[in-house]
Amino acid sequence: MSLLFLCPTKDPAPWLAGIKAADPGVDVQVWPEVPRPLDVSFAVLWQHPHNQWDLFPNLKAIASLGAGIDHILQDPTLPRHLPVARIVDPNLVTSMTQYVVTAVLQHFRDFGIYRQQQAKKLWQPVLPRDIAAFPVGIMGMGMLGSDVARALAALGFTVHGWSRRPKKHPALTTSFAGTSMLPAFLKSSRMLVCLLPLTDATRGILNADLFAQLPANAYLVNVARGAHLVTSDLLDALDSGALAGACLDVFNEEPLPAEHPFWEHPQITITPHIASITNPQTAAVQVVTNYHRANAGEPLLHTVDLAQQY
Ligand code: NDP
Ligand code: OXD
């Protein structure tokens, strides 16, 4: 039995240390050096090369190195009969909540305006915004979205959630569910946070039609995936004044190319996909647990529903 680390864009060192700390007995092979492919029973993936699967006929299960599995489903050669797990980790949740609260507050408390004033050495207080006029809508009320809702409600924001199925969540003023309730949800969202998984149903969802249904001067925070957002529609919505601004952590192409119009847009704040980075120390424990479960023929923790794509 062997665990394959198939993550070409990640430094394996902290993961190997985390796995060894969780269980020194686990045999780990790090792609592309895989001297014993027939031993591989469990593979951990992040942006993996496709067409590798014939090399590992004894593979029993797959895990994503992060919360999202869209990067795995992009592989048309994926062995679809195998269970796929993802990372669900309290550190990932806390870190995402910190990021979204920061993004929402920097807009709500006018930090953009004061940064511009500072550049011109201007001392011009603007009237504080009324929190009641700034309800936050969270698209995706899963592991991450539900904690973001909790934290924003604790700060006094009215919070609405949108998910596939309705939620009973104490922080939500309203739980909207399904496409039929999307218009009402958008109408109530002066600040919109996208925390949806990337699926066939959600790709390109942040588009002109959606922006047109938000209240005037709405603010967008996209921390989910770049492919949720239609680039030209965001630029048009900012230029027309339909949107006041956007804070973006994820992009269609990462790193964001130097010539991309987002870089220099005064109403866009950019961060380099750091909203919540999987912590190898804590997440490795879950990977090792799933490795043992897969080898024992037991169900994995945090499996995804491949039919729903999340
Ligand atoms: P979950 O799977 O726990 O939650 C997903 C939520 O989205 C659920 O509430 C689900 O509804 C809802 N949803 C899915 N499809 C639809 C749909 N078609 N219409 C309406 N709602 C839908 O995911 P997480 O909270 O763990 O993570 C969300 C995403 O965040 C990840 O997939 C990843 O892309 C991104 N992410 C980004 C990071 C970053 O650093 N920028 C870090 C980690 C994750 P229901 O509850 O009804 O099933
Ligand atoms: C994830 C991410 O999905 O880092 O975990 O985006």
Short mmCIF file of C-alpha atoms in Angstrom, two decimals, residues 13 20 26 31-32 52 74 79 103 112-113 142 146 153 194 209 212 224-225 229 247 265 272 284 295 308:
data_model
loop_
_atom_site.label_atom_id
_atom_site.label_comp_id
_atom_site.label_asym_id
_atom_site.label_seq_id
_atom_site.Cartn_x
_atom_site.Cartn_y
_atom_site.Cartn_z
CA ALA A 13 7.85 18.96 1.93
CA LYS A 20 4.88 11.39 8.72
CA VAL A 26 2.69 5.49 5.66
CA TRP A 31 5.05 12.20 -8.50
CA PRO A 32 6.92 12.15 -10.88
CA GLN A 52 -1.88 8.75 -15.57
CA GLN A 74 -11.62 18.58 -15.29
CA PRO A 79 -11.63 6.78 -13.11
CA ALA A 103 -13.22 42.18 2.22
CA GLY A 112 -10.95 52.41 -0.75
CA ILE A 113 -12.03 56.03 -0.48
CA GLY A 142 -21.61 24.99 2.80
CA SER A 146 -22.08 29.01 6.73
CA ALA A 153 -24.21 38.34 11.44
CA CYS A 194 -19.51 33.84 -3.96
CA ASP A 209 -27.76 39.09 -15.99
CA ALA A 212 -28.40 43.56 -13.24
CA ALA A 224 -14.75 30.59 -5.08
CA ARG A 225 -13.31 30.06 -8.57
CA LEU A 229 -17.09 35.13 -13.13
CA CYS A 247 -12.66 41.95 -4.35
CA HIS A 265 -8.87 48.71 -12.37
CA PRO A 272 -3.40 35.86 -5.28
CA ALA A 284 -2.50 15.74 6.52
CA ASN A 295 -7.02 0.45 2.31
CA GLN A 308 -23.52 16.90 -8.22
#
